[in-house]
CSV table of C-alpha atoms and ligand atoms in Angstrom, one decimal:
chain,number,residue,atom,x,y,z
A,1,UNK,CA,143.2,-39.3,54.3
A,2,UNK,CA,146.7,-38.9,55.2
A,3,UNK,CA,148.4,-39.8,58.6
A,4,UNK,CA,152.2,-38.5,59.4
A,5,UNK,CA,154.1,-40.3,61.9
A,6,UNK,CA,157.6,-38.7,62.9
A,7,UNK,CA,159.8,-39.1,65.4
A,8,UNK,CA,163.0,-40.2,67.0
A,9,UNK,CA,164.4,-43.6,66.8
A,10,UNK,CA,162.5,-46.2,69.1
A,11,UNK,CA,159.8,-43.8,70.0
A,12,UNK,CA,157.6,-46.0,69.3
A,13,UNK,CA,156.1,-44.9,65.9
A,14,UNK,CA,156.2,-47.6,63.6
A,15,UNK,CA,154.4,-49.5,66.2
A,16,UNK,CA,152.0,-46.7,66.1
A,17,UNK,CA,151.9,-45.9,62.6
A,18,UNK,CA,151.0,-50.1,61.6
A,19,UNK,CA,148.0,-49.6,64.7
A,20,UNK,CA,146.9,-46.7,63.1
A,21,UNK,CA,146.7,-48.4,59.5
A,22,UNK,CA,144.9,-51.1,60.8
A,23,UNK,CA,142.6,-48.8,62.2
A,24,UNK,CA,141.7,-46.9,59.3
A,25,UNK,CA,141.9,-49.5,56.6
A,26,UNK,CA,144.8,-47.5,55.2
A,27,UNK,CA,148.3,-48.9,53.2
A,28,UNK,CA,151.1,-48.4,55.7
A,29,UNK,CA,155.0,-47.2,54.3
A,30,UNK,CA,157.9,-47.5,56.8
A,31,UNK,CA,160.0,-45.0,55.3
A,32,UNK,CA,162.9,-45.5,56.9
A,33,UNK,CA,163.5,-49.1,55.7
A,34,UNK,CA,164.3,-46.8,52.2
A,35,UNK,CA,167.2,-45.3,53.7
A,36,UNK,CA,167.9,-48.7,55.6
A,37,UNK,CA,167.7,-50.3,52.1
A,38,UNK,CA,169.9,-47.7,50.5
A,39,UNK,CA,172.5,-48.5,52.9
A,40,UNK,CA,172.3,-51.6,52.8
A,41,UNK,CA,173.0,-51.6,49.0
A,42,UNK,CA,175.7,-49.3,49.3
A,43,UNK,CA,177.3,-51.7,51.9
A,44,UNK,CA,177.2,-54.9,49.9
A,45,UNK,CA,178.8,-53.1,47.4
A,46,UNK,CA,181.4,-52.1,49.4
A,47,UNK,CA,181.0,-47.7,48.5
A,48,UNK,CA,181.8,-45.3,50.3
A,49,UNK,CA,179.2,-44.0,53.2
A,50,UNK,CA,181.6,-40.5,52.9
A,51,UNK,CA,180.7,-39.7,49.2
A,52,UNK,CA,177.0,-38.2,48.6
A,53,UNK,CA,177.9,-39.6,44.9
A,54,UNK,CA,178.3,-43.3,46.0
A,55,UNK,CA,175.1,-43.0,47.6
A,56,UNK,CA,173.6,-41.7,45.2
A,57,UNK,CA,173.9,-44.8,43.1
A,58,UNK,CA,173.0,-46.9,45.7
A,59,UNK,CA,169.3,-45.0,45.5
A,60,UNK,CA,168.9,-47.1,41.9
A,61,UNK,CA,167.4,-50.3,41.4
A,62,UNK,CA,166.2,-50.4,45.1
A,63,UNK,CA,164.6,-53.5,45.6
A,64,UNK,CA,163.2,-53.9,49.3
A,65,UNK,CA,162.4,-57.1,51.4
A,66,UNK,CA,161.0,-56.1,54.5
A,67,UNK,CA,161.7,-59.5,56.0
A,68,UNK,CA,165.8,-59.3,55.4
A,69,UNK,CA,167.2,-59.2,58.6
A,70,UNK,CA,170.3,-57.3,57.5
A,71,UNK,CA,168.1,-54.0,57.3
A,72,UNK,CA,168.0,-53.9,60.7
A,73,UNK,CA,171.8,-54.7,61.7
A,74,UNK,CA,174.2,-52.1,63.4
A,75,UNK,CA,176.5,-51.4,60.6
A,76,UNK,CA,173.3,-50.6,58.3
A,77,UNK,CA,171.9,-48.5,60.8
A,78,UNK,CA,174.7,-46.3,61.2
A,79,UNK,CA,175.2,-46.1,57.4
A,80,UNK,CA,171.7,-45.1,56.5
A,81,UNK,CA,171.6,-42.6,59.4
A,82,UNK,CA,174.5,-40.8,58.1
A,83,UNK,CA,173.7,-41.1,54.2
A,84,UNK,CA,170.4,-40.0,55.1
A,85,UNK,CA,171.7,-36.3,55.6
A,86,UNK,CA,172.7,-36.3,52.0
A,87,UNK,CA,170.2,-33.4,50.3
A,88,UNK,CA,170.8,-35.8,46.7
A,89,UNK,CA,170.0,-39.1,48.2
A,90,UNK,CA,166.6,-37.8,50.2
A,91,UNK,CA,165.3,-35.8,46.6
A,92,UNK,CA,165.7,-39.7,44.9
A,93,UNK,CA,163.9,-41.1,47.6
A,94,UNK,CA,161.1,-38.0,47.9
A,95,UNK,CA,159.1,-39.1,44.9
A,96,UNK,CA,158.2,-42.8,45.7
A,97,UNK,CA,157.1,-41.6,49.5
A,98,UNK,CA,155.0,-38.6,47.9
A,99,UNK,CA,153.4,-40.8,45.6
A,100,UNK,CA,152.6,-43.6,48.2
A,101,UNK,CA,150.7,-41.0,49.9
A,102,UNK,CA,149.0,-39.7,47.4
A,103,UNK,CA,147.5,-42.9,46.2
A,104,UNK,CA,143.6,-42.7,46.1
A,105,UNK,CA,142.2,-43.2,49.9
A,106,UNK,CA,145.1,-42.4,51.3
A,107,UNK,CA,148.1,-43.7,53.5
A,108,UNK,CA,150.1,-43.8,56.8
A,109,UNK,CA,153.7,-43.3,57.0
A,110,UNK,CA,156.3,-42.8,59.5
A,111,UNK,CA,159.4,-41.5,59.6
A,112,UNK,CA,160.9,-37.8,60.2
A,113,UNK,CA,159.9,-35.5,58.0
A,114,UNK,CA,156.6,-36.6,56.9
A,115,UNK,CA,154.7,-34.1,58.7
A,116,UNK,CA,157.0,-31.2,57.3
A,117,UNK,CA,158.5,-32.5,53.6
A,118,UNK,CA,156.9,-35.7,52.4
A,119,UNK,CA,153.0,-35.0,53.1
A,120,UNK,CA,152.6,-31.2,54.6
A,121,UNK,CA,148.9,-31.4,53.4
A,122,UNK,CA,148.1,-34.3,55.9
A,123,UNK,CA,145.3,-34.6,57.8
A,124,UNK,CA,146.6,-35.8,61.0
A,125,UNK,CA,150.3,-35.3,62.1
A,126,UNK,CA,151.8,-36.9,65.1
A,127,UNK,CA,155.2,-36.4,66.8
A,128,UNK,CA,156.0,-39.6,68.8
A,129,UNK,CA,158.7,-38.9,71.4
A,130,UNK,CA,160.4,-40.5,74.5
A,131,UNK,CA,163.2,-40.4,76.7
A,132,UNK,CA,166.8,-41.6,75.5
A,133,UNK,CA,166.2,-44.4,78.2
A,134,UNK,CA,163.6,-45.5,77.2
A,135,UNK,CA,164.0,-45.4,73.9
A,136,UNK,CA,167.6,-47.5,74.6
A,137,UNK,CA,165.6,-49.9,76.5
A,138,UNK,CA,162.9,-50.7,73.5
A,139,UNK,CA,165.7,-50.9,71.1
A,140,UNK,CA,168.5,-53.1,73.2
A,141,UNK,CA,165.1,-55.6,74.1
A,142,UNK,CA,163.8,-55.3,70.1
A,143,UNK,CA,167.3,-56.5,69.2
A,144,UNK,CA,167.6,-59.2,71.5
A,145,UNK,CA,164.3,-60.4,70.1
A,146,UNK,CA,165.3,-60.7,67.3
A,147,UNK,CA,168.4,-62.6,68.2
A,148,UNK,CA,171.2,-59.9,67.8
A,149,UNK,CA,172.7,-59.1,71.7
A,150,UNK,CA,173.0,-56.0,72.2
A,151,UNK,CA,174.4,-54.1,75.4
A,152,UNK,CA,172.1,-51.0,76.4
A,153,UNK,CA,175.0,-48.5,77.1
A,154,UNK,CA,176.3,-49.2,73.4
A,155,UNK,CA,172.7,-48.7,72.2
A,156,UNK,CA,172.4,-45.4,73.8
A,157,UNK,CA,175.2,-44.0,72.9
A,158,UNK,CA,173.8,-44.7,69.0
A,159,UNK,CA,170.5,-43.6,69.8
A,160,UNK,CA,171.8,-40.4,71.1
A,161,UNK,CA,174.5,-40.2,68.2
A,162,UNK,CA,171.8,-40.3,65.6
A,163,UNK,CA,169.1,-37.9,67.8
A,164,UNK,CA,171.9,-35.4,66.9
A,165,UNK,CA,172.8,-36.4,63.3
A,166,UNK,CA,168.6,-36.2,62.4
A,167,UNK,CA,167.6,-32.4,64.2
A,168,UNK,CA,171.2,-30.8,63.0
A,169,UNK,CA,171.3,-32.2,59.3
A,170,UNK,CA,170.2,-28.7,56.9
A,171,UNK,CA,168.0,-31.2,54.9
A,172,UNK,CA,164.6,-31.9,56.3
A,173,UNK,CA,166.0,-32.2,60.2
A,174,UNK,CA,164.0,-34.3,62.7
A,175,UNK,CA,161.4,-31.4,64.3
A,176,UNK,CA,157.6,-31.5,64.7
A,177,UNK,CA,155.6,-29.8,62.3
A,178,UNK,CA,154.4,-26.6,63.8
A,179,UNK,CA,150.9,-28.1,64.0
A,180,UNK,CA,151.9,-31.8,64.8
A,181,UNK,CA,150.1,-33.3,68.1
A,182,UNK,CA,152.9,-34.5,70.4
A,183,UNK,CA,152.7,-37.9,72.4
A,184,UNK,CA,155.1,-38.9,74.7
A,185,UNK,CA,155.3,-42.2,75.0
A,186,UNK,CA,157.5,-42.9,78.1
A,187,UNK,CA,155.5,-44.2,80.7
A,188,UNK,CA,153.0,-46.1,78.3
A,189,UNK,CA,153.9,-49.3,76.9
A,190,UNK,CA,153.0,-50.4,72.8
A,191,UNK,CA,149.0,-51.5,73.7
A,192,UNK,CA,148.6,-47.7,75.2
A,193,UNK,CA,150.5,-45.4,72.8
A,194,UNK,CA,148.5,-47.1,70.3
A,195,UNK,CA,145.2,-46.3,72.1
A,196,UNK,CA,146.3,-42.9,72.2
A,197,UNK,CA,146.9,-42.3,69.2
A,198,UNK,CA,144.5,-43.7,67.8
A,199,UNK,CA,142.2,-40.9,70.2
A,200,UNK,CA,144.4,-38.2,69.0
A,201,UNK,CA,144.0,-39.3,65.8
A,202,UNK,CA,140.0,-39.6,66.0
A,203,UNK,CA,139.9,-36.0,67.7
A,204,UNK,CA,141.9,-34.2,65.1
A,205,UNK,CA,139.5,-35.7,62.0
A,206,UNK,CA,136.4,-34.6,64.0
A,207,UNK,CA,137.9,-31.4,64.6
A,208,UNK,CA,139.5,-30.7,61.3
B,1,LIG,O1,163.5,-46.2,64.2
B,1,LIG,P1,164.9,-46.1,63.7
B,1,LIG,O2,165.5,-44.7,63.9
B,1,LIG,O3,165.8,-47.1,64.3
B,1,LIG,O4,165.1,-46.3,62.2
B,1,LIG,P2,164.3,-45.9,60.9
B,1,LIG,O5,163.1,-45.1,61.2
B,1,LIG,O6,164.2,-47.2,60.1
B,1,LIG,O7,165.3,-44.9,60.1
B,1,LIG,C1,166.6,-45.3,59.8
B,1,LIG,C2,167.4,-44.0,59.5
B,1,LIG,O8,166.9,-43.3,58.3
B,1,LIG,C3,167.4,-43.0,60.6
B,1,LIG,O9,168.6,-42.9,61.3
B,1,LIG,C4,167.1,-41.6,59.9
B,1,LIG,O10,168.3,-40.9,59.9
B,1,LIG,C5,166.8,-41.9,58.5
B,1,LIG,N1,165.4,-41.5,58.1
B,1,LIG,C6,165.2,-40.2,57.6
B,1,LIG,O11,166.2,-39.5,57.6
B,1,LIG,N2,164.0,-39.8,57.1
B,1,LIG,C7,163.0,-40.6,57.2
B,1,LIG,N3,161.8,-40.2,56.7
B,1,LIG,C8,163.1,-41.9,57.7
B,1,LIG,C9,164.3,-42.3,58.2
């Protein structure tokens, strides 16, 4: 069994994706911390965000600790949202997400083209939106959690700048798979997206 779970940044879909995981007994991939992870590699050693090459290179030896904080950090962000466009650096990275969902019982993963590149076949796609507010809101109180201040107009102007730079890149842009359920999650906070989608979820297996 394989769940997709795409969408926009701070829609609420990793939340979503780990809940659904849970749920199903299933092995859970955040794809994104592989472009997070490339960036960050490219960063520390000081190449060039402009060259696809550069990038490139930064896709080998990638060694991932979910728990380093620098993942997550501004500078990161913006590099892995632009090198993310590059057609070379998302065929290295294509592999290792097709294989994790094809291991035997299955997977979820997240991210923004798993319901239309990494795992067509999937059983259940979902497309986890909400509004640039609230989406800014999530993020700017995430970061402060985690002790990095952040200012909400400064995090919606990113949130907005990469909402463009995902849906206009030629290479697997952010869209919904043609048959992907869409759940808003704007008025719902974490405990009721999750319930939702894990309805959703329940209704499309039982309905094939
Ligand atoms: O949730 P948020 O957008 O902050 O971050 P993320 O999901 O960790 O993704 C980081 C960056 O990687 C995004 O800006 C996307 O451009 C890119 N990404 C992608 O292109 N394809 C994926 N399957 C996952 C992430």
């Amino acid at each position: 069994m394989i769940i997709a779970v795409d969408g926009p940044a701070a829609s609420g879909k990793g939340t979503i994706a780990r809940a659904l995981a849970k749920h199903f007994g299933l092995p859970h991939m955040d794809t994104g911390l592989l472009y997070r992870a490339v960036a960050l590699n490219l960063w520390r050693w000081g190449g060039d965000p402009a060259s696809e090459f550069e990038a490139l290179r930064a896709c080998d030896m990638l060694n991932i600790d979910p728990g380093d904080e620098e993942l997550r950090s501004e500078p990161v962000s913006r590099i892995a949202s632009s090198i993310s466009a590059y057609p070379a650096v998302r065929a290295a990275l294509l592999e290792r997400q097709q294989q994790f969902a094809g291991q035997p019982g299955g997977a979820v993963l997240d991210g923004r083209d798993i319901g239309t590149v990494v795992a067509p076949q999937a059983d259940v796609k979902l497309f986890v939106t909400a509004s640039l507010e609230v989406r800014a809101q999530r993020r700017t109180r995430e970061l402060e959690a985690r002790g990095m201040p952040a200012h909400f107009d400064d995090v919606l102007a990113d949130i907005r700048a990469r909402d463009e730079r995902d849906s206009a890149r030629d290479t697997a842009p952010l869209r919904p798979a043609d048959d992907a359920i869409l759940l808003d999650t704007s008025g719902l906070d974490a405990e009721g997206a999750v319930a939702e989608a894990v309805r959703r979820s329940e209704e499309q297996l039982r309905n094939g």
